[in-house]
Amino acid sequence: MFGKPFVRTLISRSAENRTDRRRFLKAAGAAGLGVVGATYLGVQATSSASATGEAAAVAEAPSDAAVLNFALNLEYLEAEFYSFAVHGRGLPDDLTGGVGAQGGVVGGKKVMFHDKTLHQFAKEIAGDEVAHVKFLRGALGEAAVSRPEIDLKDSFTAAAKAAGLISEYQQFDPFANEKNFLLAAYLFEDVGVTAYKGAAPLITNKTFLDAAAGILAAEAYHAATIRTSLFDRDLGDAAAKISNARDALDGPGDDDQGILLGNQANIVPADNNGICFGRGADRVLNIVYLNPGPVKEGGFFPKGVNGDIVASGGA
């Protein structure tokens, strides 16, 4: 068993805001903590080293709040992108404040959709992404981070150049037409799915893990919709270039998959067991920062993301 300090650490890291902590403490009760403390005192001589090691392991792991706030940064990015594409405007001000430096959004405009089906898909996805922002902000309460500065203009051009979609002197406007919109959405959606997959093992609170799994499922539906739309438009070569660029940014390995395997559709980028891969937060940041090195800002987040998880990986 563990002493009170260790239990308090667990409580702190399994609760997302003050309200959750109060509920957890009330459910545990003073008597429960007393029993833990008494047990600890009885075996202190033989278990202190083990308890210290356990506590250190918990302290080193990111809290659930840190993980959800990292996800919130990504949801801000997706919500802004889709909201502008569908409605010609970004998130309302009451969904952008919080902890950390609040930033504006550069770029973004309404896409002139001609395909009615694609327009409906885009509207549904936009609604889901805004709902994700609202949900995570509500779950985090006062701990929710604010929207960081977001670049929806120059970042896409940089990404398109890195992928070889355009030449050095061209510009890539993700809102110019349906093709560009789909390629830009493809860049985001696959990253979002792998980010939630990678974050799932870090979440200790079962309630929040269940919610994160639900968001992961929604993001996977979105990604499949975008991948299918690209396939229907014979954009496999362009999608492959984006996939290769993501692989080049997020470190060694070749996990990312395009929408084609040979000449066949590859709507679900899974392994031989039918399981999709995940990315750690540091590798996700390599992609959205558009930098393969260990940095804390760049690309779609010119001043970095808000919260405790801010640094990308690196070789």
mmCIF file of C-alpha atoms in Angstrom:
data_model
loop_
_atom_site.group_PDB
_atom_site.id
_atom_site.type_symbol
_atom_site.label_atom_id
_atom_site.label_comp_id
_atom_site.label_asym_id
_atom_site.label_seq_id
_atom_site.Cartn_x
_atom_site.Cartn_y
_atom_site.Cartn_z
ATOM 1 C CA MET A 1 0.000 0.000 0.000
ATOM 2 C CA PHE A 2 1.018 3.631 -0.343
ATOM 3 C CA GLY A 3 1.092 6.607 1.982
ATOM 4 C CA LYS A 4 -0.986 9.764 1.831
ATOM 5 C CA PRO A 5 1.423 11.760 -0.395
ATOM 6 C CA PHE A 6 1.284 9.081 -3.072
ATOM 7 C CA VAL A 7 -2.501 8.821 -2.863
ATOM 8 C CA ARG A 8 -2.815 12.599 -3.132
ATOM 9 C CA THR A 9 -0.627 12.470 -6.238
ATOM 10 C CA LEU A 10 -2.922 9.870 -7.762
ATOM 11 C CA ILE A 11 -5.946 11.980 -6.905
ATOM 12 C CA SER A 12 -4.393 15.069 -8.456
ATOM 13 C CA ARG A 13 -3.492 13.222 -11.643
ATOM 14 C CA SER A 14 -6.786 11.414 -12.070
ATOM 15 C CA ALA A 15 -8.913 14.540 -11.759
ATOM 16 C CA GLU A 16 -9.174 17.278 -14.341
ATOM 17 C CA ASN A 17 -10.316 20.251 -12.266
ATOM 18 C CA ARG A 18 -11.182 21.290 -8.741
ATOM 19 C CA THR A 19 -14.715 19.964 -8.957
ATOM 20 C CA ASP A 20 -13.481 16.518 -9.943
ATOM 21 C CA ARG A 21 -10.933 16.532 -7.122
ATOM 22 C CA ARG A 22 -13.635 17.383 -4.562
ATOM 23 C CA ARG A 23 -15.813 14.572 -5.877
ATOM 24 C CA PHE A 24 -12.897 12.139 -5.749
ATOM 25 C CA LEU A 25 -11.938 13.127 -2.204
ATOM 26 C CA LYS A 26 -15.544 12.896 -1.045
ATOM 27 C CA ALA A 27 -15.902 9.454 -2.589
ATOM 28 C CA ALA A 28 -12.645 8.225 -1.012
ATOM 29 C CA GLY A 29 -13.503 9.627 2.419
ATOM 30 C CA ALA A 30 -11.207 10.538 5.295
ATOM 31 C CA ALA A 31 -11.486 7.018 6.721
ATOM 32 C CA GLY A 32 -10.198 5.514 3.505
ATOM 33 C CA LEU A 33 -7.150 7.751 3.503
ATOM 34 C CA GLY A 34 -6.648 6.943 7.185
ATOM 35 C CA VAL A 35 -6.553 3.226 6.469
ATOM 36 C CA VAL A 36 -4.051 3.781 3.706
ATOM 37 C CA GLY A 37 -1.904 5.866 6.011
ATOM 38 C CA ALA A 38 -2.078 3.326 8.832
ATOM 39 C CA THR A 39 -1.158 0.495 6.516
ATOM 40 C CA TYR A 40 1.750 2.510 5.226
ATOM 41 C CA LEU A 41 3.058 3.146 8.732
ATOM 42 C CA GLY A 42 2.903 -0.565 9.514
ATOM 43 C CA VAL A 43 5.077 -1.550 6.562
ATOM 44 C CA GLN A 44 7.167 1.579 6.177
ATOM 45 C CA ALA A 45 10.443 -0.194 6.811
ATOM 46 C CA THR A 46 9.956 -2.640 3.925
ATOM 47 C CA SER A 47 7.985 -0.651 1.375
ATOM 48 C CA SER A 48 9.232 2.940 1.474
ATOM 49 C CA ALA A 49 11.559 2.429 -1.474
ATOM 50 C CA SER A 50 8.798 0.844 -3.551
ATOM 51 C CA ALA A 51 6.342 3.617 -2.701
ATOM 52 C CA THR A 52 8.886 6.261 -3.576
ATOM 53 C CA GLY A 53 9.492 4.610 -6.925
ATOM 54 C CA GLU A 54 5.773 4.419 -7.676
ATOM 55 C CA ALA A 55 5.254 8.042 -6.728
ATOM 56 C CA ALA A 56 8.153 9.133 -8.911
ATOM 57 C CA ALA A 57 6.709 7.230 -11.869
ATOM 58 C CA VAL A 58 3.350 8.927 -11.438
ATOM 59 C CA ALA A 59 4.977 12.335 -11.029
ATOM 60 C CA GLU A 60 6.873 11.929 -14.291
ATOM 61 C CA ALA A 61 3.798 11.006 -16.302
ATOM 62 C CA PRO A 62 1.691 13.818 -17.779
ATOM 63 C CA SER A 63 -1.522 14.434 -15.880
ATOM 64 C CA ASP A 64 -4.873 13.748 -17.485
ATOM 65 C CA ALA A 65 -5.417 17.502 -17.602
ATOM 66 C CA ALA A 66 -2.146 17.950 -19.515
ATOM 67 C CA VAL A 67 -3.129 15.267 -22.021
ATOM 68 C CA LEU A 68 -6.621 16.695 -22.559
ATOM 69 C CA ASN A 69 -5.253 20.223 -22.899
ATOM 70 C CA PHE A 70 -2.833 18.973 -25.534
ATOM 71 C CA ALA A 71 -5.819 17.517 -27.377
ATOM 72 C CA LEU A 72 -7.671 20.811 -26.960
ATOM 73 C CA ASN A 73 -4.901 22.652 -28.832
ATOM 74 C CA LEU A 74 -5.364 20.290 -31.773
ATOM 75 C CA GLU A 75 -9.140 20.657 -31.625
ATOM 76 C CA TYR A 76 -8.765 24.449 -31.767
ATOM 77 C CA LEU A 77 -6.772 24.024 -34.970
ATOM 78 C CA GLU A 78 -9.272 21.675 -36.596
ATOM 79 C CA ALA A 79 -12.301 23.650 -35.450
ATOM 80 C CA GLU A 80 -10.880 26.882 -36.866
ATOM 81 C CA PHE A 81 -10.004 25.244 -40.177
ATOM 82 C CA TYR A 82 -13.402 23.656 -40.731
ATOM 83 C CA SER A 83 -15.385 26.602 -39.366
ATOM 84 C CA PHE A 84 -13.730 28.972 -41.791
ATOM 85 C CA ALA A 85 -14.130 26.523 -44.673
ATOM 86 C CA VAL A 86 -17.849 26.042 -44.052
ATOM 87 C CA HIS A 87 -19.026 29.271 -42.447
ATOM 88 C CA GLY A 88 -16.360 31.808 -43.373
ATOM 89 C CA ARG A 89 -15.659 32.563 -39.712
ATOM 90 C CA GLY A 90 -13.770 31.005 -36.827
ATOM 91 C CA LEU A 91 -14.645 30.112 -33.258
ATOM 92 C CA PRO A 92 -16.618 32.616 -31.171
ATOM 93 C CA ASP A 93 -14.676 34.512 -28.536
ATOM 94 C CA ASP A 94 -16.316 32.648 -25.664
ATOM 95 C CA LEU A 95 -14.626 29.434 -26.840
ATOM 96 C CA THR A 96 -11.084 30.757 -27.090
ATOM 97 C CA GLY A 97 -10.065 32.048 -23.645
ATOM 98 C CA GLY A 98 -8.360 30.188 -20.835
ATOM 99 C CA VAL A 99 -4.964 29.470 -19.345
ATOM 100 C CA GLY A 100 -1.931 30.654 -21.305
ATOM 101 C CA ALA A 101 -1.424 33.227 -24.024
ATOM 102 C CA GLN A 102 -4.487 33.621 -26.213
ATOM 103 C CA GLY A 103 -3.692 34.036 -29.902
ATOM 104 C CA GLY A 104 -5.505 34.999 -33.052
ATOM 105 C CA VAL A 105 -5.962 33.166 -36.334
ATOM 106 C CA VAL A 106 -4.176 34.153 -39.530
ATOM 107 C CA GLY A 107 -5.875 33.149 -42.781
ATOM 108 C CA GLY A 108 -9.098 31.290 -43.281
ATOM 109 C CA LYS A 109 -12.076 31.911 -45.554
ATOM 110 C CA LYS A 110 -15.163 30.181 -46.865
ATOM 111 C CA VAL A 111 -14.697 27.466 -49.477
ATOM 112 C CA MET A 112 -16.937 27.685 -52.535
ATOM 113 C CA PHE A 113 -18.280 24.138 -52.480
ATOM 114 C CA HIS A 114 -19.850 22.835 -55.702
ATOM 115 C CA ASP A 115 -20.223 19.211 -54.627
ATOM 116 C CA LYS A 116 -23.310 19.120 -52.398
ATOM 117 C CA THR A 117 -22.280 15.857 -50.771
ATOM 118 C CA LEU A 118 -18.829 17.142 -49.853
ATOM 119 C CA HIS A 119 -20.390 20.336 -48.522
ATOM 120 C CA GLN A 120 -22.620 18.285 -46.218
ATOM 121 C CA PHE A 121 -19.632 16.248 -45.052
ATOM 122 C CA ALA A 122 -17.684 19.425 -44.305
ATOM 123 C CA LYS A 123 -20.570 20.945 -42.340
ATOM 124 C CA GLU A 124 -20.961 17.842 -40.215
ATOM 125 C CA ILE A 125 -17.242 17.633 -39.475
ATOM 126 C CA ALA A 126 -17.118 21.341 -38.619
ATOM 127 C CA GLY A 127 -19.958 20.862 -36.146
ATOM 128 C CA ASP A 128 -18.189 17.919 -34.525
ATOM 129 C CA GLU A 129 -14.890 19.789 -34.161
ATOM 130 C CA VAL A 130 -16.560 22.771 -32.493
ATOM 131 C CA ALA A 131 -18.397 20.343 -30.213
ATOM 132 C CA HIS A 132 -15.075 18.743 -29.273
ATOM 133 C CA VAL A 133 -13.716 22.143 -28.270
ATOM 134 C CA LYS A 134 -16.786 22.801 -26.132
ATOM 135 C CA PHE A 135 -16.620 19.381 -24.515
ATOM 136 C CA LEU A 136 -12.915 19.502 -23.644
ATOM 137 C CA ARG A 137 -13.215 23.035 -22.305
ATOM 138 C CA GLY A 138 -16.135 21.922 -20.140
ATOM 139 C CA ALA A 139 -14.313 18.832 -18.886
ATOM 140 C CA LEU A 140 -11.201 20.828 -18.016
ATOM 141 C CA GLY A 141 -13.069 23.717 -16.428
ATOM 142 C CA GLU A 142 -10.760 26.447 -15.123
ATOM 143 C CA ALA A 143 -7.740 24.401 -16.227
ATOM 144 C CA ALA A 144 -8.626 24.664 -19.941
ATOM 145 C CA VAL A 145 -5.952 26.372 -22.025
ATOM 146 C CA SER A 146 -6.771 29.224 -24.348
ATOM 147 C CA ARG A 147 -6.536 29.023 -28.106
ATOM 148 C CA PRO A 148 -2.916 29.628 -29.125
ATOM 149 C CA GLU A 149 -1.958 31.644 -32.181
ATOM 150 C CA ILE A 150 -2.891 29.671 -35.305
ATOM 151 C CA ASP A 151 -1.618 30.105 -38.857
ATOM 152 C CA LEU A 152 -3.954 28.832 -41.595
ATOM 153 C CA LYS A 153 -2.081 30.637 -44.354
ATOM 154 C CA ASP A 154 1.700 30.397 -44.603
ATOM 155 C CA SER A 155 1.763 27.069 -42.750
ATOM 156 C CA PHE A 156 -0.187 25.317 -45.492
ATOM 157 C CA THR A 157 2.137 26.690 -48.148
ATOM 158 C CA ALA A 158 5.134 25.435 -46.167
ATOM 159 C CA ALA A 159 3.511 22.022 -45.752
ATOM 160 C CA ALA A 160 2.628 21.804 -49.453
ATOM 161 C CA LYS A 161 6.201 22.698 -50.431
ATOM 162 C CA ALA A 162 7.608 20.114 -48.021
ATOM 163 C CA ALA A 163 5.315 17.503 -49.545
ATOM 164 C CA GLY A 164 6.249 18.479 -53.098
ATOM 165 C CA LEU A 165 2.701 19.474 -54.017
ATOM 166 C CA ILE A 166 3.841 22.895 -55.221
ATOM 167 C CA SER A 167 7.086 24.499 -56.341
ATOM 168 C CA GLU A 168 9.265 26.786 -54.254
ATOM 169 C CA TYR A 169 7.644 29.929 -55.646
ATOM 170 C CA GLN A 170 3.996 28.853 -55.488
ATOM 171 C CA GLN A 171 1.409 29.392 -52.773
ATOM 172 C CA PHE A 172 -1.071 26.832 -51.479
ATOM 173 C CA ASP A 173 -4.481 28.139 -50.443
ATOM 174 C CA PRO A 174 -6.450 25.398 -48.632
ATOM 175 C CA PHE A 175 -9.674 27.355 -49.078
ATOM 176 C CA ALA A 176 -9.298 28.060 -52.808
ATOM 177 C CA ASN A 177 -11.219 25.011 -54.030
ATOM 178 C CA GLU A 178 -12.550 21.615 -53.025
ATOM 179 C CA LYS A 179 -9.373 19.757 -54.019
ATOM 180 C CA ASN A 180 -7.164 21.949 -51.846
ATOM 181 C CA PHE A 181 -9.648 21.737 -48.994
ATOM 182 C CA LEU A 182 -9.576 17.929 -49.078
ATOM 183 C CA LEU A 183 -5.781 17.764 -49.144
ATOM 184 C CA ALA A 184 -5.555 20.172 -46.226
ATOM 185 C CA ALA A 185 -8.180 18.213 -44.280
ATOM 186 C CA TYR A 186 -6.259 15.003 -44.987
ATOM 187 C CA LEU A 187 -3.165 16.506 -43.407
ATOM 188 C CA PHE A 188 -5.109 17.218 -40.191
ATOM 189 C CA GLU A 189 -7.435 14.253 -39.871
ATOM 190 C CA ASP A 190 -4.894 11.451 -39.955
ATOM 191 C CA VAL A 191 -2.745 13.321 -37.428
ATOM 192 C CA GLY A 192 -5.743 13.774 -35.139
ATOM 193 C CA VAL A 193 -6.575 10.062 -35.155
ATOM 194 C CA THR A 194 -3.008 9.012 -34.384
ATOM 195 C CA ALA A 195 -2.744 11.667 -31.667
ATOM 196 C CA TYR A 196 -5.754 10.334 -29.753
ATOM 197 C CA LYS A 197 -4.559 6.753 -30.250
ATOM 198 C CA GLY A 198 -1.162 7.689 -28.828
ATOM 199 C CA ALA A 199 -2.656 9.612 -25.908
ATOM 200 C CA ALA A 200 -5.124 6.938 -24.805
ATOM 201 C CA PRO A 201 -2.650 4.919 -22.671
ATOM 202 C CA LEU A 202 -1.695 8.089 -20.763
ATOM 203 C CA ILE A 203 -5.214 8.837 -19.492
ATOM 204 C CA THR A 204 -5.867 7.295 -16.069
ATOM 205 C CA ASN A 205 -9.355 8.625 -15.306
ATOM 206 C CA LYS A 206 -11.801 6.122 -16.835
ATOM 207 C CA THR A 207 -14.459 8.766 -17.423
ATOM 208 C CA PHE A 208 -12.081 10.906 -19.453
ATOM 209 C CA LEU A 209 -10.627 7.848 -21.196
ATOM 210 C CA ASP A 210 -14.134 6.921 -22.319
ATOM 211 C CA ALA A 211 -14.677 10.451 -23.633
ATOM 212 C CA ALA A 212 -11.308 10.458 -25.423
ATOM 213 C CA ALA A 213 -12.187 7.116 -27.028
ATOM 214 C CA GLY A 214 -15.431 8.650 -28.253
ATOM 215 C CA ILE A 215 -13.585 11.598 -29.784
ATOM 216 C CA LEU A 216 -11.074 9.194 -31.357
ATOM 217 C CA ALA A 217 -13.955 7.333 -32.986
ATOM 218 C CA ALA A 218 -15.399 10.575 -34.353
ATOM 219 C CA GLU A 219 -12.006 11.623 -35.717
ATOM 220 C CA ALA A 220 -11.606 8.216 -37.353
ATOM 221 C CA TYR A 221 -14.978 8.615 -39.089
ATOM 222 C CA HIS A 222 -13.863 12.058 -40.279
ATOM 223 C CA ALA A 223 -10.541 10.716 -41.544
ATOM 224 C CA ALA A 224 -12.238 7.889 -43.425
ATOM 225 C CA THR A 225 -14.641 10.359 -45.026
ATOM 226 C CA ILE A 226 -11.782 12.576 -46.195
ATOM 227 C CA ARG A 227 -9.712 9.622 -47.407
ATOM 228 C CA THR A 228 -12.701 8.237 -49.336
ATOM 229 C CA SER A 229 -13.394 11.628 -50.907
ATOM 230 C CA LEU A 230 -9.771 11.886 -52.025
ATOM 231 C CA PHE A 231 -9.912 8.366 -53.472
ATOM 232 C CA ASP A 232 -13.081 9.174 -55.411
ATOM 233 C CA ARG A 233 -11.285 12.137 -56.983
ATOM 234 C CA ASP A 234 -8.176 10.131 -57.972
ATOM 235 C CA LEU A 235 -5.957 12.158 -55.644
ATOM 236 C CA GLY A 236 -3.910 9.190 -54.489
ATOM 237 C CA ASP A 237 -0.579 10.608 -55.683
ATOM 238 C CA ALA A 238 -1.069 13.907 -53.880
ATOM 239 C CA ALA A 239 -2.188 12.121 -50.714
ATOM 240 C CA ALA A 240 0.907 9.901 -50.884
ATOM 241 C CA LYS A 241 3.128 12.974 -50.951
ATOM 242 C CA ILE A 242 1.443 14.330 -47.806
ATOM 243 C CA SER A 243 1.787 10.946 -46.125
ATOM 244 C CA ASN A 244 5.495 10.824 -46.971
ATOM 245 C CA ALA A 245 5.954 14.348 -45.640
ATOM 246 C CA ARG A 246 4.333 13.401 -42.325
ATOM 247 C CA ASP A 247 6.633 10.386 -42.113
ATOM 248 C CA ALA A 248 9.663 12.592 -42.761
ATOM 249 C CA LEU A 249 8.648 14.988 -40.014
ATOM 250 C CA ASP A 250 7.718 12.627 -37.204
ATOM 251 C CA GLY A 251 10.938 10.688 -36.872
ATOM 252 C CA PRO A 252 12.166 7.244 -37.957
ATOM 253 C CA GLY A 253 9.711 4.653 -39.122
ATOM 254 C CA ASP A 254 7.276 4.383 -41.993
ATOM 255 C CA ASP A 255 3.912 4.002 -40.274
ATOM 256 C CA ASP A 256 1.970 6.620 -42.204
ATOM 257 C CA GLN A 257 -0.038 5.302 -45.144
ATOM 258 C CA GLY A 258 -1.596 7.019 -48.120
ATOM 259 C CA ILE A 259 -4.996 6.217 -49.581
ATOM 260 C CA LEU A 260 -3.609 3.646 -52.017
ATOM 261 C CA LEU A 261 -1.755 0.360 -51.566
ATOM 262 C CA GLY A 262 -0.696 -0.602 -55.033
ATOM 263 C CA ASN A 263 -3.716 0.268 -57.108
ATOM 264 C CA GLN A 264 -6.198 -0.626 -54.393
ATOM 265 C CA ALA A 265 -8.064 1.630 -51.988
ATOM 266 C CA ASN A 266 -6.495 2.028 -48.549
ATOM 267 C CA ILE A 267 -9.183 3.875 -46.618
ATOM 268 C CA VAL A 268 -8.079 2.446 -43.254
ATOM 269 C CA PRO A 269 -4.320 2.841 -42.613
ATOM 270 C CA ALA A 270 -3.988 -0.289 -40.498
ATOM 271 C CA ASP A 271 -1.318 -2.941 -39.944
ATOM 272 C CA ASN A 272 -1.651 -6.658 -40.716
ATOM 273 C CA ASN A 273 -3.801 -7.059 -37.609
ATOM 274 C CA GLY A 274 -6.200 -4.363 -38.736
ATOM 275 C CA ILE A 275 -4.904 -2.026 -36.000
ATOM 276 C CA CYS A 276 -4.121 1.643 -36.623
ATOM 277 C CA PHE A 277 -0.955 3.161 -35.193
ATOM 278 C CA GLY A 278 -0.621 6.039 -32.762
ATOM 279 C CA ARG A 279 1.760 8.944 -32.348
ATOM 280 C CA GLY A 280 3.196 10.348 -29.150
ATOM 281 C CA ALA A 281 2.538 14.014 -28.476
ATOM 282 C CA ASP A 282 6.121 14.928 -29.351
ATOM 283 C CA ARG A 283 5.769 13.365 -32.810
ATOM 284 C CA VAL A 284 2.410 15.007 -33.371
ATOM 285 C CA LEU A 285 4.043 18.348 -32.591
ATOM 286 C CA ASN A 286 6.811 17.604 -35.114
ATOM 287 C CA ILE A 287 4.109 17.539 -37.769
ATOM 288 C CA VAL A 288 2.030 20.550 -36.727
ATOM 289 C CA TYR A 289 5.203 22.568 -36.071
ATOM 290 C CA LEU A 290 6.447 21.428 -39.520
ATOM 291 C CA ASN A 291 9.858 20.694 -38.059
ATOM 292 C CA PRO A 292 11.557 17.302 -37.541
ATOM 293 C CA GLY A 293 13.709 18.671 -34.726
ATOM 294 C CA PRO A 294 13.112 19.321 -31.019
ATOM 295 C CA VAL A 295 11.319 22.692 -31.062
ATOM 296 C CA LYS A 296 8.494 24.384 -29.176
ATOM 297 C CA GLU A 297 6.839 26.426 -31.909
ATOM 298 C CA GLY A 298 6.370 26.783 -35.650
ATOM 299 C CA GLY A 299 4.139 25.810 -38.532
ATOM 300 C CA PHE A 300 0.457 25.916 -37.641
ATOM 301 C CA PHE A 301 1.302 27.145 -34.120
ATOM 302 C CA PRO A 302 3.811 29.994 -34.667
ATOM 303 C CA LYS A 303 4.162 30.627 -30.917
ATOM 304 C CA GLY A 304 3.649 27.049 -29.812
ATOM 305 C CA VAL A 305 0.730 25.361 -28.106
ATOM 306 C CA ASN A 306 -0.551 26.098 -24.605
ATOM 307 C CA GLY A 307 -0.289 23.759 -21.648
ATOM 308 C CA ASP A 308 2.355 21.458 -20.218
ATOM 309 C CA ILE A 309 3.009 19.401 -23.363
ATOM 310 C CA VAL A 310 4.661 21.789 -25.800
ATOM 311 C CA ALA A 311 7.918 20.286 -27.114
ATOM 312 C CA SER A 312 8.283 18.252 -30.298
ATOM 313 C CA GLY A 313 10.585 15.279 -30.611
ATOM 314 C CA GLY A 314 13.655 14.959 -32.767
ATOM 315 C CA ALA A 315 16.194 12.453 -33.965
#
